[in-house]
CSV table of C-alpha atoms in Angstrom, one decimal:
chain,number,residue,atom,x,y,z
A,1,UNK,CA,0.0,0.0,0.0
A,2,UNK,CA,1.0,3.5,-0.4
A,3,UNK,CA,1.6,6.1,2.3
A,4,UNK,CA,-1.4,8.5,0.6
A,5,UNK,CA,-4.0,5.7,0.2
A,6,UNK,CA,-2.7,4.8,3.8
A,7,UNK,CA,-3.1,8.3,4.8
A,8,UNK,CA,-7.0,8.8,3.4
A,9,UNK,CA,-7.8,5.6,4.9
A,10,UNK,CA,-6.5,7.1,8.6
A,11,UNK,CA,-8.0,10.5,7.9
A,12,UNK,CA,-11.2,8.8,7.0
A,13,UNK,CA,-11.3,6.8,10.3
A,14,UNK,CA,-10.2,9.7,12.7
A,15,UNK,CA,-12.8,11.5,11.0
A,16,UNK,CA,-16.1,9.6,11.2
A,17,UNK,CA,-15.3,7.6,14.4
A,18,UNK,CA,-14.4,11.1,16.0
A,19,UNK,CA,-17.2,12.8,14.6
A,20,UNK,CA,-19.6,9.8,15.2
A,21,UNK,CA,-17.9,10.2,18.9
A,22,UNK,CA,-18.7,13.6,19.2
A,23,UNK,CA,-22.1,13.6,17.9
A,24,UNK,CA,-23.1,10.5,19.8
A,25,UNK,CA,-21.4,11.6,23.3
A,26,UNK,CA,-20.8,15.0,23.4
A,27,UNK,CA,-17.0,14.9,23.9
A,28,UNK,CA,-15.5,17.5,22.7
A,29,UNK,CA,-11.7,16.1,22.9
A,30,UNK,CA,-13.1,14.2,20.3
A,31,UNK,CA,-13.1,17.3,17.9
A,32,UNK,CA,-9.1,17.0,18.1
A,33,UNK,CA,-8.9,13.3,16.0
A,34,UNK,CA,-12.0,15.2,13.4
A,35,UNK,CA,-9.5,17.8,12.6
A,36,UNK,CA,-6.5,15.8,12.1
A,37,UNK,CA,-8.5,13.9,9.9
A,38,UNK,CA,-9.8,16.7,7.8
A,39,UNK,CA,-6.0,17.6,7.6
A,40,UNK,CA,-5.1,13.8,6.3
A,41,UNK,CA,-7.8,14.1,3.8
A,42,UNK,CA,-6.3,17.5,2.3
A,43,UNK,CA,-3.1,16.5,2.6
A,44,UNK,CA,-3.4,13.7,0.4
A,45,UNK,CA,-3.0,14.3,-3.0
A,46,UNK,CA,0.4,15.9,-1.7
A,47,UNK,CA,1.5,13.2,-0.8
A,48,UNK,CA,1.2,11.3,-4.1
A,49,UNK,CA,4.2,13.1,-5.5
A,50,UNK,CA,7.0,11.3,-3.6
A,51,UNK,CA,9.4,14.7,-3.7
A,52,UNK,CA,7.0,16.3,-1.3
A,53,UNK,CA,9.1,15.3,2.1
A,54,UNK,CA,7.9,18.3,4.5
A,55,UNK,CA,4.0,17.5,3.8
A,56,UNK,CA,5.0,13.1,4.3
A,57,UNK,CA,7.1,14.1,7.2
A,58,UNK,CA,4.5,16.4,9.1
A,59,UNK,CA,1.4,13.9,8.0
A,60,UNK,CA,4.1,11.6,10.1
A,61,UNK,CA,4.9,13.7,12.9
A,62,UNK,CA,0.7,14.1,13.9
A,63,UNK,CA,-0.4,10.5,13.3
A,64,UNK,CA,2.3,9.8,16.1
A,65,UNK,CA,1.1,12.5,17.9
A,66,UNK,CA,-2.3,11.7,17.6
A,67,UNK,CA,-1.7,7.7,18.0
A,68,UNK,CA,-0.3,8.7,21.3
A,69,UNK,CA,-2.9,11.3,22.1
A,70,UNK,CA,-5.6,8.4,21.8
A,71,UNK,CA,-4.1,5.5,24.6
A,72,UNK,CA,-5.3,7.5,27.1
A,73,UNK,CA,-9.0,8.3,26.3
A,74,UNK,CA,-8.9,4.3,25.0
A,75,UNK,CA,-7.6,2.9,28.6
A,76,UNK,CA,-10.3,5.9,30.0
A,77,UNK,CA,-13.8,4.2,28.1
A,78,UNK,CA,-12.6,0.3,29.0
A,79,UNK,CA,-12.0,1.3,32.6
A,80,UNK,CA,-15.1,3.3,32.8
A,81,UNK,CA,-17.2,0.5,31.3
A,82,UNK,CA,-18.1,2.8,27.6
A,83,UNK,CA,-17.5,-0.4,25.2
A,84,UNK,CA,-18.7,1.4,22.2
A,85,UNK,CA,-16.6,4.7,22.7
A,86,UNK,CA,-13.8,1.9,23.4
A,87,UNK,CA,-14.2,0.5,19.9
A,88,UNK,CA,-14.4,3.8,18.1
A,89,UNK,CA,-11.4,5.0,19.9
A,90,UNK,CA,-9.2,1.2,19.2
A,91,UNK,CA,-10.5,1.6,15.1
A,92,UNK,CA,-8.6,4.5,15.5
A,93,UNK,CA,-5.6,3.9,17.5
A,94,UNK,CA,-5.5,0.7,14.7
A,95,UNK,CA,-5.5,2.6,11.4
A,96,UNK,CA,-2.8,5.1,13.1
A,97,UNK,CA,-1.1,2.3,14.0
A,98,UNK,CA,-1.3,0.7,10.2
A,99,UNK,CA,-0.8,4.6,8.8
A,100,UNK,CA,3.0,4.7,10.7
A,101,UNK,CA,4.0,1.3,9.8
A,102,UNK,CA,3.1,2.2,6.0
A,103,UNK,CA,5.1,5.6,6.4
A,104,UNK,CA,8.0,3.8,7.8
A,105,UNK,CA,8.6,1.4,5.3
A,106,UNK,CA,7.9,3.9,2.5
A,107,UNK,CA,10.7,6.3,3.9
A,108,UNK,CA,13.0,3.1,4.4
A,109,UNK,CA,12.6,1.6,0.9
A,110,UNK,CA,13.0,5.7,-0.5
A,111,UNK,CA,16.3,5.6,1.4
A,112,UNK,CA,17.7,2.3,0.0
A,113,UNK,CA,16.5,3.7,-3.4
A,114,UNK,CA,18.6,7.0,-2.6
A,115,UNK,CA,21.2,5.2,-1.0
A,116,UNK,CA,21.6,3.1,-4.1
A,117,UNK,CA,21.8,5.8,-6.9
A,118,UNK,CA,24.4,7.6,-4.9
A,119,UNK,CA,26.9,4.2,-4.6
A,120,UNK,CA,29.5,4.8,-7.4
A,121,UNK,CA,29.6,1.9,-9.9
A,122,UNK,CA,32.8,0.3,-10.3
């Protein structure tokens, strides 16, 4: 899979389950994940160009942020007996999850690549 297709697929989680969370529950820490996801989803089609390393980097940098931002709340529904808002929050802490290992093998197999064409033949 690529990192954008792995990207909408995150943003598309964080967005509904958040929004589903909010809407259903009130929360409004759960605006936090909506936003992010709205950021994945326009942040996408930069990503397809695989010279774009600031907008891959930062979509990086706040799907680790937001993974662990999500534990807590996640630990907070099981303990408190909320099995549904436990769910919603685990879809999400899951395609995060899936999102970062995707980003870190595409930015280790575009290093081998570059590691590669700068080897001198001989």
């Amino acid at each position: 899979m690529k990192p954008f297709e792995a990207n909408f697929i995150n943003g598309l989680s964080l967005s509904a389950m958040s929004a589903w969370e909010f809407f259903e529950n009130g929360y409004t820490s759960a605006l936090l994940p909506l936003a992010l996801g709205v950021f994945f989803w326009a942040r996408t089609n930069a990503m397809k160009n695989p010279n774009n390393r600031i907008v891959a980097h930062t979509v990086v940098i706040f799907t680790f942020i937001i993974l662990i931002c999500l534990i807590k709340p996640f630990v907070n529904f099981m303990r408190n007996d909320e099995v549904l808002s436990g769910i919603r929050t685990l879809i999400m802490i899951a395609t995060c999850t899936f999102a970062m290992i995707v980003y870190v093998q595409s930015f280790m197999d575009a290093r081998k690549i570059r590691l590669a064409a700068q080897e001198p033949v001989v």
